[in-house]
Coordinates of C-alpha atoms in Angstrom, one line a residue:
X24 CA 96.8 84.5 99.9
X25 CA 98.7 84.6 97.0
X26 CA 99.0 88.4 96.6
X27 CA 100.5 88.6 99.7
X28 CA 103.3 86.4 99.6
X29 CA 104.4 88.0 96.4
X30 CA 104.3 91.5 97.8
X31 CA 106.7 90.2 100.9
X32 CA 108.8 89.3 98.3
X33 CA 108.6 92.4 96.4
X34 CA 109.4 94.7 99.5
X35 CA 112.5 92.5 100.0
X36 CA 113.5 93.3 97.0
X37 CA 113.6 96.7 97.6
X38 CA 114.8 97.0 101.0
X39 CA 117.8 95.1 99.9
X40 CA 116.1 108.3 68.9
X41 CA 113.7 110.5 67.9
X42 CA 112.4 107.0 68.3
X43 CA 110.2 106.1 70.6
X44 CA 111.2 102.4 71.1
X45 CA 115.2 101.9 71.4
X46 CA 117.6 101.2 69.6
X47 CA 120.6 98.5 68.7
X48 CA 121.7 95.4 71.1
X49 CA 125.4 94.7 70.9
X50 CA 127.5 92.4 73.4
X51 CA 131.0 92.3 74.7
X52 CA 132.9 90.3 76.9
X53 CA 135.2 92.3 79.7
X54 CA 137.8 89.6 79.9
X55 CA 140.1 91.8 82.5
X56 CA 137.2 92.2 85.0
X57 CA 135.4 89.2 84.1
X58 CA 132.2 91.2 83.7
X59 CA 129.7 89.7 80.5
X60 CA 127.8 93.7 79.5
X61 CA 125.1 93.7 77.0
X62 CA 124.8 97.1 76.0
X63 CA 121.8 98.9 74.3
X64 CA 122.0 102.1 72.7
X65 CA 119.4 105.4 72.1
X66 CA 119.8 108.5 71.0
X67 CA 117.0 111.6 71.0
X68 CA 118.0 114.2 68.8
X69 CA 115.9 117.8 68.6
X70 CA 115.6 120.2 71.8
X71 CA 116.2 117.5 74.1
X72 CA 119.4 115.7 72.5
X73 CA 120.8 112.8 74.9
X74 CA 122.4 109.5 74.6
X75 CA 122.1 106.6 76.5
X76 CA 123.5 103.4 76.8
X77 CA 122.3 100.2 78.8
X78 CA 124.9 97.7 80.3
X79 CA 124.3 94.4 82.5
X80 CA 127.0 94.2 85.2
X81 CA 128.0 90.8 86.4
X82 CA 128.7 90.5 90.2
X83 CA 128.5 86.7 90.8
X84 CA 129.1 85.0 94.2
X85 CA 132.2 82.8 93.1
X86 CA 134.2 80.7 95.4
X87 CA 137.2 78.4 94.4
X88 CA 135.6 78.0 90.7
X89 CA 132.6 77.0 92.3
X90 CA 129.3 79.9 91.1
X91 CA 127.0 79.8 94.4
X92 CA 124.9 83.0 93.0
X93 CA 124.6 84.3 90.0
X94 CA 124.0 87.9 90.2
X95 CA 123.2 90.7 87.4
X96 CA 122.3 94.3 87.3
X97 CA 122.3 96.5 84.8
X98 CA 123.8 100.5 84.9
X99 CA 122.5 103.0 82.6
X100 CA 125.4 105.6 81.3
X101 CA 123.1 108.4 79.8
X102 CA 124.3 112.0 78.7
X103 CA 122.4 114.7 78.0
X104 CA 120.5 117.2 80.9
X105 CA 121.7 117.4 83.8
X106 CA 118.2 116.8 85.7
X107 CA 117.7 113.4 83.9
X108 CA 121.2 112.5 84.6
X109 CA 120.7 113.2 88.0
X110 CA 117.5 110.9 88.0
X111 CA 118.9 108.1 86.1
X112 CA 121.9 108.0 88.5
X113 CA 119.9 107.6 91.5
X114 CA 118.1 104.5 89.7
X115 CA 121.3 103.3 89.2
X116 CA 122.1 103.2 92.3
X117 CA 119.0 101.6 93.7
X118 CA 119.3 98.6 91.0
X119 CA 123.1 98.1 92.1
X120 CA 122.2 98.0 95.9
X121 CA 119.8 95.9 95.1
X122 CA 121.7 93.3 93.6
X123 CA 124.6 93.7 95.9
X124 CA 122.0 93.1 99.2
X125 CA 120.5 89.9 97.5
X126 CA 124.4 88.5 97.4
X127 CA 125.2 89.4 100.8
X128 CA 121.5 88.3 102.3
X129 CA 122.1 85.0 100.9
X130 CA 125.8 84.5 100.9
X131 CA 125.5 82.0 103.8
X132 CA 121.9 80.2 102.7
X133 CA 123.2 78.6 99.9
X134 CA 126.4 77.2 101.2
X135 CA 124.2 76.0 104.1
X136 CA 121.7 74.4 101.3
X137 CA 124.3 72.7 99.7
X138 CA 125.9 71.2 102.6
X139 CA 122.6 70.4 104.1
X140 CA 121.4 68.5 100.7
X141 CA 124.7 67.7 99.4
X142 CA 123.7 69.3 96.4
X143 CA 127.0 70.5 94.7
X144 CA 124.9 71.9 91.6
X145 CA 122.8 74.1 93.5
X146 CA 122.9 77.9 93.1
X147 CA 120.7 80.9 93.5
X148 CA 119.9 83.6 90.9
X149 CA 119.4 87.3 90.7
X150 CA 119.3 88.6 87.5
X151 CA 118.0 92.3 86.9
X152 CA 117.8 94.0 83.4
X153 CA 116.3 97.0 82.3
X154 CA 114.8 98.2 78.9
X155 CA 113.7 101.3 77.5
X156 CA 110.1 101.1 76.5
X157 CA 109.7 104.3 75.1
X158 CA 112.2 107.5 74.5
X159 CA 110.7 110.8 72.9
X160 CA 110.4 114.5 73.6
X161 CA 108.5 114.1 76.6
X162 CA 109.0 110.9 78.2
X163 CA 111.5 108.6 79.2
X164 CA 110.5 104.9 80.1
X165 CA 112.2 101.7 81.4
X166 CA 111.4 98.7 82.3
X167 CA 113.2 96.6 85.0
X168 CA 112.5 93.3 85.2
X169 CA 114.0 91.2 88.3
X170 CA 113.8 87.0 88.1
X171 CA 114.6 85.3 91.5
X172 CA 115.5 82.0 92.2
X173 CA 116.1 80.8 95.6
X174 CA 116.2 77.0 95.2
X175 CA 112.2 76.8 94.9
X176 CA 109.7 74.9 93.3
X177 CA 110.2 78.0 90.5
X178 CA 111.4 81.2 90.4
X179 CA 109.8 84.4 90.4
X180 CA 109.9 87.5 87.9
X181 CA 109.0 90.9 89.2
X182 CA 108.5 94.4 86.9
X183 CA 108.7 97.3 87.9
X184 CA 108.6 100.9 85.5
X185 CA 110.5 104.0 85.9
X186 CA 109.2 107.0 83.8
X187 CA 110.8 110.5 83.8
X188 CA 110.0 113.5 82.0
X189 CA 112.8 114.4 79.7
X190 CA 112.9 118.0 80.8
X191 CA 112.6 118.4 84.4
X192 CA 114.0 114.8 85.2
X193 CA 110.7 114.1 87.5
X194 CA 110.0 110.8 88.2
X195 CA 106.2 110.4 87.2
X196 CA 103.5 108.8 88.9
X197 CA 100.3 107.4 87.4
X198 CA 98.8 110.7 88.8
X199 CA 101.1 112.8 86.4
X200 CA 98.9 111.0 83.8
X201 CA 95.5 109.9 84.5
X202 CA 92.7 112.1 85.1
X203 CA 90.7 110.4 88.0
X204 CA 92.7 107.4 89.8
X205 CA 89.0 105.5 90.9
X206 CA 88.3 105.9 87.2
X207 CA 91.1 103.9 86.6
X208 CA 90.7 101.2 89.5
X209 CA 87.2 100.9 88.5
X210 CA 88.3 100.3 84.7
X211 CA 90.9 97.4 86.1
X212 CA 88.4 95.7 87.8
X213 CA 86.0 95.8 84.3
X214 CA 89.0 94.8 81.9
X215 CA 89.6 92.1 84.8
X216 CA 85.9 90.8 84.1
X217 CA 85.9 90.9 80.6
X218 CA 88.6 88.7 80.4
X219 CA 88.5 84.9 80.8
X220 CA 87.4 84.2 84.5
X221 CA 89.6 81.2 84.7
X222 CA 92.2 82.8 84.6
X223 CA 92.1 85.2 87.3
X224 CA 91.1 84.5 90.9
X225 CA 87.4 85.1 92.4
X226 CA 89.4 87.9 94.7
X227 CA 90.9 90.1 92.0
X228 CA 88.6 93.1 93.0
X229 CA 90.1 93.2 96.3
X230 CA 93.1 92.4 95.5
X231 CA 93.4 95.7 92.8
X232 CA 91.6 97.3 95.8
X233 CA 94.6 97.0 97.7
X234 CA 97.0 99.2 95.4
X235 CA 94.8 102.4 95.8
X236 CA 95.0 102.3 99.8
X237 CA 98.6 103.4 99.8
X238 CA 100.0 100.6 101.2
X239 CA 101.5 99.1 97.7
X240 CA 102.9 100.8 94.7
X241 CA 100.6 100.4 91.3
X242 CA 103.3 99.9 88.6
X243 CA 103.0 101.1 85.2
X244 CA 105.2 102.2 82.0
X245 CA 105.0 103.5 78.5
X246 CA 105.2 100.7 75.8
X247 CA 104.0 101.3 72.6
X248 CA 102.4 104.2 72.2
X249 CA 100.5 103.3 75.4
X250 CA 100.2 103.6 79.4
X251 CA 100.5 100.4 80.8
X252 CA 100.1 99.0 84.1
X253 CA 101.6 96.2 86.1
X254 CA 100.4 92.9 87.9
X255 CA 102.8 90.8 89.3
X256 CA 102.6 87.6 89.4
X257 CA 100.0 85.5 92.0
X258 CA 98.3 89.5 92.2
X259 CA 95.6 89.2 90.5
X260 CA 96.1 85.4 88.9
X261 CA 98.2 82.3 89.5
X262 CA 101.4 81.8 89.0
X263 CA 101.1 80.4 85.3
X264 CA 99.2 83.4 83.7
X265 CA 102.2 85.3 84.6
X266 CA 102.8 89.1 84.8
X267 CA 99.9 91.0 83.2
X268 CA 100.4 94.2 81.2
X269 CA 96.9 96.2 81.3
X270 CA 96.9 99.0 78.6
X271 CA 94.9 102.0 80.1
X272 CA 92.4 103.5 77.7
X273 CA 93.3 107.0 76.5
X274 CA 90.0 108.4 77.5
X275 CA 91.7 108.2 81.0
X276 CA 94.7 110.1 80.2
X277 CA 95.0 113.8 80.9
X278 CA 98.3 114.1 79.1
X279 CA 99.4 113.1 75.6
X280 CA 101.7 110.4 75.4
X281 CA 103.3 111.1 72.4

């Protein structure tokens, strides 16, 4: 089944501004450390003042001039309180071992590739960036998104949301915000069938059915004035629909979001 082989990909993965959207995009080019950062900047001014900014980290797999991976990551510098910071650091650090186990893992599997099918052009691809998808006084969102390539037929994009409250530095869960979670299963499963069918598979049910066991992690963010949650690709519907953004009705919410 589809779902599945995504998820085994997934779990490898891991093993290895009073504004509420953010703010400016501005690049610059490290030429002593070779490093390419894109950095994003927001502020939050009032009770709970901080600064953050977003850079992209360059840790490619170069031999003799010759690119074998190209590997990104991005590191969030943030300032402000000290529980956040705390938080945001430990993020950091999971999103840099990340990419550093993906170069490592597959450090030999693509020389091997190339000298199998003497294909000098070949070359894998991790690239991981982050975005802030909403910033006020009570939340703090990102989005990570992770593409993949491994020489396939295609590569594969997975998202995955990190939201923290900006006083205590908790990273939330969709319990933190929705009243009843098999309200909100049952409400995936009806936005599912309200939707084209072709588009989704006959098994979607039991596929959604198969985040609220425990065994796999339901992700979700705040974009846009909204709670949003996350299906990967080949979860719910094949690989050309893509990754599906579900925005969770407010009747479900227990919290404000704003």
């Amino acid at each position: 089944m589809y779902m599945k082989r995504l998820l085994v990909i997934a779990i490898v993965i891991f093993m290895i501004f009073t504004f509420t959207a953010c703010g400016s995009k501005v690049s610059k080019n490290n030429i002593l450390n070779n490093e390419n950062i894109t950095e994003t900047k927001s502020s939050l001014s009032g009770e709970n003042e901080s600064t953050f900014t977003i850079e992209t980290i360059d840790i490619s797999d170069i031999e003799n001039g010759k690119t074998y991976q190209e590997i990104k990551y991005p590191v969030i510098e943030y300032k402000g309180d000290d529980n956040l910071s705390k938080s945001i650091g430990e993020l950091n650090k999971k999103l840099k071992e990340l990419a550093e186990k993906f170069k490592v893992d597959n450090k030999e599997s693509i020389r091997d590739y190339i000298k199998e099918l003497k294909n000098e052009d070949a070359m894998y691809s991790y690239d991981s960036s982050i975005t802030c998808t909403c910033h006020n006084d009570k939340y703090l969102s990102f989005l990570n998104s992770t593409y993949i390539f491994t020489m396939g037929a295609h590569g594969s994009t997975i998202e995955n949301g990190y939201t923290y409250d900006v006083k205590t530095g908790k990273l939330l869960t969709l319990k933190d915000f929705v009243k009843d979670i098999e309200e909100l299963k049952k409400f995936l499963k009806d936005w599912v069938k309200n939707q084209n069918d072709d588009m989704f598979y006959n098994e979607a049910d039991s596929n959604i059915d198969m985040y609220f066991t425990g065994e796999y992690e339901l992700q979700f963010a705040l974009m846009n004035g909204e709670l949003k949650v996350i299906f990967q690709q080949y979860d719910i519907a094949p690989y050309a629909v893509g990754i599906i953004e579900i925005p969770i009705d407010k009747s479900l919410l227990k919290v404000e979001l704003n």
